[in-house]
Coordinates of C-alpha atoms and ligand atoms in Angstrom, one line a residue:
M1 CA 123.5 83.4 111.7
I2 CA 123.9 82.1 108.1
Q3 CA 122.6 84.6 105.6
K4 CA 120.2 83.0 103.1
N5 CA 118.5 84.3 99.9
L6 CA 114.7 84.3 99.6
Y7 CA 112.9 84.8 96.3
I8 CA 109.1 85.2 96.5
K9 CA 106.9 85.5 93.4
T10 CA 103.4 86.9 94.0
Y11 CA 100.4 86.2 91.7
G12 CA 96.8 87.5 92.0
C13 CA 95.3 89.9 94.4
Q14 CA 96.5 92.5 96.9
M15 CA 95.8 90.0 99.7
N16 CA 98.5 87.8 98.2
V17 CA 100.9 90.9 98.1
Y18 CA 100.2 91.4 101.8
D19 CA 100.8 87.7 102.6
S20 CA 104.1 87.7 100.6
G21 CA 105.3 90.6 102.7
R22 CA 104.3 88.9 105.9
M23 CA 106.1 85.7 104.8
A24 CA 109.3 87.7 104.3
D25 CA 108.7 89.2 107.8
I26 CA 108.5 85.7 109.4
L27 CA 111.6 84.5 107.6
K28 CA 113.8 87.5 108.3
P29 CA 114.8 86.4 111.9
L30 CA 115.9 83.1 110.3
G31 CA 118.4 85.0 108.2
Y32 CA 116.5 85.2 104.9
T33 CA 116.9 88.3 102.8
L34 CA 114.8 89.0 99.7
V35 CA 116.4 88.8 96.3
E36 CA 115.2 89.5 92.8
S37 CA 115.6 86.2 91.1
S38 CA 115.0 82.5 91.9
E39 CA 118.4 81.6 90.5
G40 CA 120.8 80.7 93.3
A41 CA 118.1 81.3 96.0
D42 CA 118.1 79.1 99.1
L43 CA 114.3 79.4 99.3
V44 CA 111.8 80.0 96.5
I45 CA 108.2 80.7 97.3
L46 CA 105.5 80.9 94.6
N47 CA 102.6 82.7 96.3
T48 CA 99.9 81.6 93.9
C49 CA 96.4 82.5 92.7
H50 CA 93.6 80.1 91.7
I51 CA 90.9 82.6 90.6
R52 CA 91.0 81.8 86.9
E53 CA 92.5 79.0 84.9
K54 CA 95.2 81.1 83.4
A55 CA 96.6 82.1 86.8
E56 CA 96.8 78.5 87.7
E57 CA 98.6 77.4 84.5
K58 CA 101.2 80.1 85.1
V59 CA 102.2 78.4 88.3
Y60 CA 103.0 75.1 86.6
S61 CA 104.9 76.8 83.8
D62 CA 106.9 78.8 86.3
L63 CA 107.7 75.6 88.3
G64 CA 109.0 74.1 85.0
R65 CA 111.3 77.1 84.5
I66 CA 112.7 77.0 88.0
R67 CA 113.3 73.2 88.0
P68 CA 116.5 73.2 85.8
H69 CA 118.3 75.6 88.2
K70 CA 117.0 74.0 91.4
D71 CA 120.2 72.7 93.0
D72 CA 120.6 70.5 96.0
K73 CA 120.3 73.3 98.5
M74 CA 117.2 75.1 97.1
I75 CA 113.9 74.6 98.9
L76 CA 111.0 75.2 96.6
A77 CA 107.5 76.0 98.1
V78 CA 104.1 76.6 96.5
A79 CA 102.0 78.8 98.8
G80 CA 98.7 80.6 98.3
C81 CA 95.4 79.5 96.8
V82 CA 96.7 77.0 94.2
G83 CA 98.5 75.3 97.1
Q84 CA 95.2 75.2 99.1
A85 CA 93.1 74.0 96.2
E86 CA 95.5 71.5 94.6
G87 CA 97.4 70.3 97.7
A88 CA 99.1 66.9 97.1
E89 CA 98.3 67.1 93.4
I90 CA 101.1 69.6 93.0
M91 CA 103.6 67.2 94.5
R92 CA 102.4 64.5 92.2
R93 CA 102.7 66.7 89.1
A94 CA 105.9 68.4 90.3
P95 CA 107.6 66.0 92.8
Y96 CA 110.6 68.3 93.1
V97 CA 108.4 70.8 95.0
D98 CA 109.5 70.6 98.7
I99 CA 106.6 72.4 100.5
V100 CA 102.9 73.0 99.7
L101 CA 101.0 75.3 101.9
G102 CA 97.8 77.4 101.9
P103 CA 97.0 81.0 102.8
Q104 CA 96.0 80.1 106.4
T105 CA 99.2 78.3 107.4
Y106 CA 102.1 80.4 106.4
H107 CA 102.8 81.4 110.0
R108 CA 104.1 77.8 110.3
L109 CA 106.7 78.3 107.5
P110 CA 109.7 78.1 109.8
E111 CA 108.8 74.6 110.9
M112 CA 107.9 73.5 107.4
I113 CA 111.3 74.6 106.2
A114 CA 113.1 72.8 109.0
R115 CA 111.2 69.6 108.1
A116 CA 111.9 70.0 104.4
E117 CA 115.6 70.7 105.1
R118 CA 115.8 67.6 107.3
S119 CA 114.4 65.3 104.6
R120 CA 116.6 67.0 102.0
D121 CA 119.7 66.4 104.1
K122 CA 118.7 62.7 104.6
K123 CA 118.2 62.6 100.8
E124 CA 114.8 61.1 101.1
G125 CA 114.0 61.8 97.5
P126 CA 110.7 62.6 95.7
G127 CA 107.6 62.1 97.8
R128 CA 109.3 63.6 100.8
G129 CA 107.4 66.9 100.5
V130 CA 105.8 68.8 103.4
L131 CA 102.1 69.5 102.9
D132 CA 100.2 71.9 105.2
V133 CA 96.9 73.1 103.8
E134 CA 94.8 73.0 107.0
F135 CA 92.4 75.7 108.2
P136 CA 94.0 75.8 111.6
V137 CA 91.9 76.8 114.7
E138 CA 94.5 79.4 115.7
S139 CA 94.6 82.5 113.5
K140 CA 97.9 83.2 111.7
F141 CA 97.5 86.8 112.6
D142 CA 98.2 86.0 116.2
H143 CA 101.5 84.4 115.2
L144 CA 103.0 86.9 112.8
P145 CA 105.9 89.2 113.8
E146 CA 104.8 92.7 114.9
D147 CA 107.2 94.5 112.6
H148 CA 106.9 94.7 108.8
T149 CA 110.3 94.5 107.1
E150 CA 109.5 97.0 104.3
V151 CA 107.3 100.0 104.9
G152 CA 106.6 102.5 102.0
P153 CA 104.3 105.5 102.0
S154 CA 101.3 103.4 100.9
V155 CA 100.7 100.1 102.8
Y156 CA 98.2 97.3 103.1
I157 CA 96.7 95.9 106.3
A158 CA 94.6 92.7 106.1
I159 CA 91.7 93.2 108.4
Q160 CA 89.3 90.5 107.2
E161 CA 89.6 87.3 105.3
G162 CA 87.6 84.6 103.6
C163 CA 84.1 84.6 102.3
D164 CA 80.7 83.1 103.2
K165 CA 78.9 84.3 100.1
F166 CA 79.5 81.5 97.6
C167 CA 79.1 83.3 94.3
T168 CA 78.7 80.4 91.9
F169 CA 81.8 81.4 89.8
C170 CA 84.3 81.8 92.7
V171 CA 86.9 79.6 94.4
V172 CA 87.6 82.1 97.2
P173 CA 85.2 80.5 99.8
Y174 CA 87.1 77.2 99.2
T175 CA 90.7 78.5 99.1
R176 CA 90.5 81.2 101.8
G177 CA 87.9 79.6 104.0
A178 CA 85.2 81.1 106.2
E179 CA 84.9 84.8 106.9
Y180 CA 87.1 86.1 109.7
S181 CA 87.5 89.6 111.1
R182 CA 90.6 90.7 113.1
P183 CA 90.0 92.5 116.4
V184 CA 90.0 96.4 116.2
Q185 CA 92.9 96.8 118.7
A186 CA 95.3 94.5 116.7
I187 CA 94.6 96.5 113.5
F188 CA 95.0 99.8 115.3
E189 CA 98.4 98.8 116.6
E190 CA 99.6 97.5 113.3
A191 CA 98.4 100.8 111.7
K192 CA 100.2 102.8 114.3
R193 CA 103.5 100.9 113.9
L194 CA 103.3 101.4 110.1
I195 CA 102.6 105.1 110.4
D196 CA 105.5 105.5 112.9
R197 CA 107.7 104.1 110.2
G198 CA 106.5 106.5 107.5
A199 CA 103.2 105.1 106.1
K200 CA 100.8 107.9 105.0
E201 CA 98.2 105.9 103.2
I202 CA 96.6 102.6 104.5
T203 CA 94.5 100.3 102.4
L204 CA 92.4 97.9 104.5
L205 CA 92.2 94.6 102.8
G206 CA 89.8 91.7 102.8
Q207 CA 88.1 89.4 100.3
N208 CA 84.9 90.9 101.7
V209 CA 86.3 93.8 103.5
N210 CA 83.1 95.6 104.1
A211 CA 81.6 92.5 105.8
Y212 CA 84.1 93.4 108.5
H213 CA 82.7 92.9 112.0
G214 CA 85.6 92.9 114.4
E215 CA 85.6 93.1 118.2
S216 CA 86.1 96.6 119.5
P217 CA 88.3 97.4 122.5
Q218 CA 85.2 97.4 124.7
G219 CA 84.1 94.0 123.4
Q220 CA 81.4 95.3 121.0
E221 CA 81.1 94.5 117.4
W222 CA 82.3 97.2 115.0
G223 CA 81.7 97.5 111.3
L224 CA 84.1 98.9 108.7
G225 CA 82.8 102.5 109.0
R226 CA 83.4 102.6 112.8
L227 CA 86.8 101.0 112.4
M228 CA 87.9 103.7 109.9
E229 CA 86.6 106.4 112.2
H230 CA 88.8 105.0 115.0
L231 CA 91.8 104.7 112.7
S232 CA 91.4 108.3 111.5
S233 CA 92.4 109.5 115.0
L234 CA 96.0 108.3 114.2
K235 CA 98.3 111.3 113.7
G236 CA 100.1 111.2 110.4
L237 CA 97.6 109.1 108.6
L238 CA 96.6 111.0 105.5
R239 CA 94.6 108.6 103.5
L240 CA 92.4 105.5 104.1
R241 CA 91.1 103.1 101.5
Y242 CA 89.5 99.7 101.6
M243 CA 89.0 96.8 99.2
T244 CA 87.3 94.6 98.0
S245 CA 83.7 95.3 98.9
H246 CA 80.4 93.5 98.2
P247 CA 77.2 95.5 97.4
R248 CA 75.3 93.5 100.1
D249 CA 77.5 94.9 102.8
M250 CA 77.5 98.6 102.0
D251 CA 75.8 99.9 105.1
E252 CA 74.9 103.5 105.9
E253 CA 77.8 104.0 108.3
L254 CA 80.3 103.0 105.7
M255 CA 78.7 105.2 103.0
V256 CA 78.7 108.3 105.1
S257 CA 82.3 107.7 106.1
H258 CA 83.3 109.0 102.6
R259 CA 81.6 112.3 103.5
D260 CA 82.4 112.6 107.2
I261 CA 86.0 111.2 107.6
P262 CA 88.5 113.4 105.7
Q263 CA 91.0 110.6 105.4
V264 CA 88.5 108.2 103.6
M265 CA 89.2 108.7 99.9
P266 CA 86.5 109.4 97.3
F267 CA 87.0 106.1 95.6
L268 CA 85.3 102.8 95.8
H269 CA 86.0 99.4 94.2
L270 CA 82.6 97.8 94.2
P271 CA 82.4 94.8 91.9
V272 CA 79.0 94.3 90.2
Q273 CA 80.1 91.4 87.8
S274 CA 77.0 91.8 85.6
G275 CA 74.3 94.3 84.8
S276 CA 71.6 91.6 84.2
D277 CA 69.3 90.6 87.1
R278 CA 68.9 87.1 85.6
I279 CA 72.7 86.6 85.6
L280 CA 73.2 88.2 89.0
E281 CA 70.7 85.6 90.3
T282 CA 72.4 82.6 88.8
M283 CA 75.8 84.0 90.0
N284 CA 74.2 84.0 93.5
R285 CA 75.3 87.6 94.0
K286 CA 72.4 88.2 96.4
H287 CA 71.8 91.7 95.0
T288 CA 70.0 93.2 92.0
R289 CA 71.0 95.8 89.5
K290 CA 68.8 98.3 91.2
H291 CA 70.3 97.6 94.6
Y292 CA 73.7 98.3 93.1
L293 CA 72.7 101.5 91.3
D294 CA 70.9 102.8 94.5
I295 CA 74.2 102.4 96.4
I296 CA 76.1 104.4 93.8
E297 CA 73.4 107.1 93.9
K298 CA 73.6 107.3 97.7
L299 CA 77.4 107.5 97.7
R300 CA 77.3 110.2 95.1
N301 CA 74.8 112.2 97.1
H302 CA 77.1 112.0 100.1
R303 CA 80.2 112.7 98.1
P304 CA 79.6 114.1 94.5
D305 CA 83.2 113.5 93.4
M306 CA 83.1 109.8 94.2
A307 CA 85.0 107.7 91.6
L308 CA 83.9 104.1 91.0
S309 CA 85.6 100.9 90.0
S310 CA 84.3 97.4 89.4
D311 CA 85.0 93.9 88.3
F312 CA 83.1 92.3 85.4
I313 CA 82.7 88.8 84.2
V314 CA 81.5 88.3 80.6
G315 CA 80.2 85.0 79.3
F316 CA 78.9 83.5 82.5
P317 CA 76.8 80.4 81.7
G318 CA 73.5 81.4 80.1
E319 CA 74.5 85.0 79.4
T320 CA 72.5 86.1 76.3
D321 CA 73.2 89.1 74.0
Q322 CA 70.5 91.0 76.0
D323 CA 72.1 90.2 79.3
F324 CA 75.4 91.5 78.0
E325 CA 73.7 94.7 76.7
D326 CA 72.3 95.1 80.2
T327 CA 75.9 95.1 81.5
L328 CA 77.0 97.7 78.9
N329 CA 74.0 99.9 79.9
L330 CA 74.9 99.7 83.5
V331 CA 78.5 100.7 82.7
R332 CA 77.1 103.7 80.7
E333 CA 74.9 104.6 83.6
V334 CA 77.6 104.5 86.3
G335 CA 80.7 105.8 84.5
Y336 CA 83.8 103.9 85.8
A337 CA 87.1 105.5 86.6
Q338 CA 88.7 102.0 86.7
A339 CA 87.6 98.5 86.1
Y340 CA 88.8 94.9 85.7
S341 CA 87.0 92.7 83.3
F342 CA 87.4 89.0 82.7
K343 CA 86.1 86.1 80.5
Y344 CA 84.3 83.6 82.7
S345 CA 86.6 80.8 83.6
P346 CA 84.9 77.6 84.9
R347 CA 86.6 76.5 88.1
I348 CA 86.4 72.9 89.3
G349 CA 84.4 72.5 92.5
T350 CA 82.2 75.7 91.9
P351 CA 78.6 75.4 90.8
G352 CA 79.1 77.5 87.7
A353 CA 81.4 74.9 86.2
L354 CA 78.5 72.4 86.2
M355 CA 76.0 74.8 84.7
E356 CA 74.6 74.1 81.2
N357 CA 74.6 76.8 78.6
Q358 CA 78.4 77.5 78.8
V359 CA 79.1 80.4 76.5
P360 CA 81.4 79.7 73.5
E361 CA 85.0 81.1 73.8
E362 CA 84.6 83.3 70.6
V363 CA 81.5 85.0 72.1
K364 CA 83.3 85.7 75.4
T365 CA 86.2 87.2 73.5
E366 CA 84.0 89.4 71.4
R367 CA 82.0 90.6 74.5
L368 CA 85.1 91.3 76.5
A369 CA 86.6 93.4 73.7
R370 CA 83.4 95.5 73.5
L371 CA 83.2 95.9 77.2
Q372 CA 86.8 96.9 77.5
E373 CA 86.5 99.4 74.7
L374 CA 83.6 101.1 76.5
L375 CA 85.4 101.1 79.8
N376 CA 88.6 102.5 78.3
T377 CA 86.7 105.4 76.7
Q378 CA 85.3 106.2 80.2
H379 CA 88.7 106.0 81.9
Q380 CA 90.2 108.2 79.2
A381 CA 87.4 110.8 79.5
I382 CA 87.6 110.9 83.3
N383 CA 91.4 111.3 83.2
E384 CA 91.3 114.0 80.5
A385 CA 88.9 116.0 82.6
C386 CA 91.7 116.3 85.1
V387 CA 94.1 118.1 82.6
G388 CA 94.6 121.7 83.8
Q389 CA 93.5 120.9 87.4
T390 CA 95.8 120.9 90.4
L391 CA 95.4 117.6 92.4
S392 CA 96.8 116.4 95.6
V393 CA 99.2 113.5 94.8
L394 CA 100.8 111.1 97.3
L395 CA 104.3 110.2 95.9
D396 CA 104.5 106.6 96.9
R397 CA 106.7 104.9 94.3
R398 CA 110.0 105.7 92.6
G399 CA 110.1 105.9 88.8
K400 CA 112.4 103.7 86.6
Q401 CA 114.8 106.7 86.1
E402 CA 116.5 108.9 88.6
G403 CA 114.4 112.1 89.1
Q404 CA 111.1 110.4 88.4
L405 CA 108.5 109.7 91.0
L406 CA 105.0 108.1 90.8
G407 CA 102.0 108.9 92.9
K408 CA 98.3 108.6 93.3
T409 CA 95.5 111.1 93.3
P410 CA 92.6 110.7 95.8
W411 CA 90.7 109.0 93.0
L412 CA 93.5 106.4 92.7
Q413 CA 94.7 107.7 89.3
S414 CA 98.4 107.0 88.8
V415 CA 100.5 110.1 88.2
H416 CA 104.0 110.2 86.6
L417 CA 106.2 113.2 87.2
D418 CA 109.7 114.6 87.4
A419 CA 110.5 115.4 91.0
P420 CA 113.5 115.3 93.3
S421 CA 113.8 112.0 95.2
R422 CA 113.6 113.9 98.5
L423 CA 109.9 114.3 97.8
F424 CA 109.3 110.6 98.0
G425 CA 106.6 109.9 100.5
A426 CA 105.2 113.5 100.4
C427 CA 101.7 114.5 99.5
V428 CA 102.1 117.4 97.0
D429 CA 100.0 119.5 94.7
V430 CA 100.5 118.6 91.1
K431 CA 99.3 120.5 88.0
I432 CA 98.0 117.8 85.6
E433 CA 99.3 118.3 82.0
K434 CA 98.5 115.1 80.1
A435 CA 96.2 112.1 80.4
S436 CA 95.9 108.6 79.0
A437 CA 93.3 105.9 79.9
N438 CA 95.7 104.5 82.6
S439 CA 97.6 107.5 84.0
L440 CA 98.3 111.2 84.3
T441 CA 101.4 113.3 83.9
G442 CA 102.1 116.6 85.7
T443 CA 104.4 119.0 87.5
V444 CA 104.7 119.6 91.2
V445 CA 103.6 123.2 92.0
T446 CA 104.6 123.4 95.6
V447 CA 108.2 121.9 95.8
E448 CA 109.6 124.7 97.8
D449 CA 106.8 124.6 100.4
V450 CA 107.1 120.9 100.7
L451 CA 110.8 120.9 101.1
K452 CA 110.6 123.6 103.8
R453 CA 108.0 121.7 105.7
S454 CA 109.9 118.5 105.6
A455 CA 113.3 120.1 106.4
Ligands
5AD501 N1 86.1 83.5 86.0 C1 86.4 84.8 85.7 N2 86.5 85.8 86.6 C2 86.4 85.5 87.9 N3 86.5 86.2 89.0 C3 86.3 85.4 90.1 N4 86.1 84.2 89.7 C4 86.1 84.2 88.3 C5 86.0 83.2 87.3 N5 85.7 81.9 87.7 C6 86.7 87.7 88.9 C7 85.6 88.4 89.6 C8 86.2 88.9 90.9 C9 87.6 89.1 90.5 C10 88.6 89.1 91.7 O1 87.9 88.0 89.7 O2 85.2 89.5 88.8 O3 85.6 90.0 91.4
SF4_502 FE1 93.5 84.7 93.7 FE2 91.3 84.9 95.1 FE3 93.3 83.6 96.2 FE4 93.4 86.3 95.8 S1 92.1 85.1 97.2 S2 95.0 84.9 95.4 S3 92.3 86.5 93.9 S4 92.2 83.0 94.4

């Protein structure tokens, strides 16, 4: 088999990270090996994100940078949510792109590549591109290879996809399609294979992961809490996480799983977007501020050390100073260990883009800065409170320099430390010595024990 070089650039969310990994898995049997640069690659895939305008612009500027070194043999593909949303428009704006596909059709990449190579070899010229942005009846999950090419200590499994909620700011229901849950057995088997190959922590992914309602082995419908209970029986699985959740779908079974299932970590990413009921209503979030705060209270009753994370949008159409103050107050009330905050970006095709009372850019900028300052103070305080404590850290990444490893606490804080590379993949006790808003630094306190156990 001829060896070929594949370069994939991933933009956007964790689901795209998972998808990029799966694309590499599909292409491996065709002789493709991953490389670090698009220069000289036989196949370049940009796995794109459409969520905000900036993410989209980045794709066109990256295409412009790749173009000069696109030689006769290189096949250039745009995958992901921009591919889905823009389709043929990409080929019009960038006719040198060979393939455009969406998130639901990448299991068909081998045939798309074969078609693109045929028209390349026949020198059909611009306009010959292959476009596949369908929402096929078959699920791509049924057509992906069983094995993952690369398996680290911390892995993702997509269990749910798409969204039926239609928040008025969001493109996801249009780019990822309707809600779909994979059957329990398929997820269980994927998890087992990953654990057999060294995975210790699994993050279950979905745009609306807690809306999960997959078919159980006995043909019933299971929610996410029940699924995690089933997965927790897998020997060797130390940690379970899930993201991203919607407040409307936080049921009791899921909330108590943080108390009752030891592998389910005391951390939840639960986006609220805004602290103002008026804005939540126009965003079509289908929940109130009170509903959100009640969930947090219940979770903390079940699990007092629960750490929270959220997404926020500032400057949604009609957002007044008072609405924004309501968001700041909600942040003060909850206390976030992590958060992602964005200026509202109007997306064509979503109701928000057509709303009157768009908020001026300067106002959005000023609000974002104030919100981020408050959030940073909270992150810093939560991290500083860890100094002097000994925390359990899963060493899941290698540092830039030899002898450095990176890991995560149960509360998803990143920890930097000096440790022998033999400890990679181990869960160790670390004495925390320093803290910043984004990470912790510490020393392993149980090296000898760990080495003995793993010997
Ligand atoms: N503008 C700004 N932020 C957005 N998000 C989604 N759509 C938009 C938009 N149009 C944010 C939300 C969501 C996160 C993934 O991205 O906060 O939770
Ligand atoms: Fe971006 Fe949303 Fe698509 Fe993820 S699902 S890549 S966040 S547009």
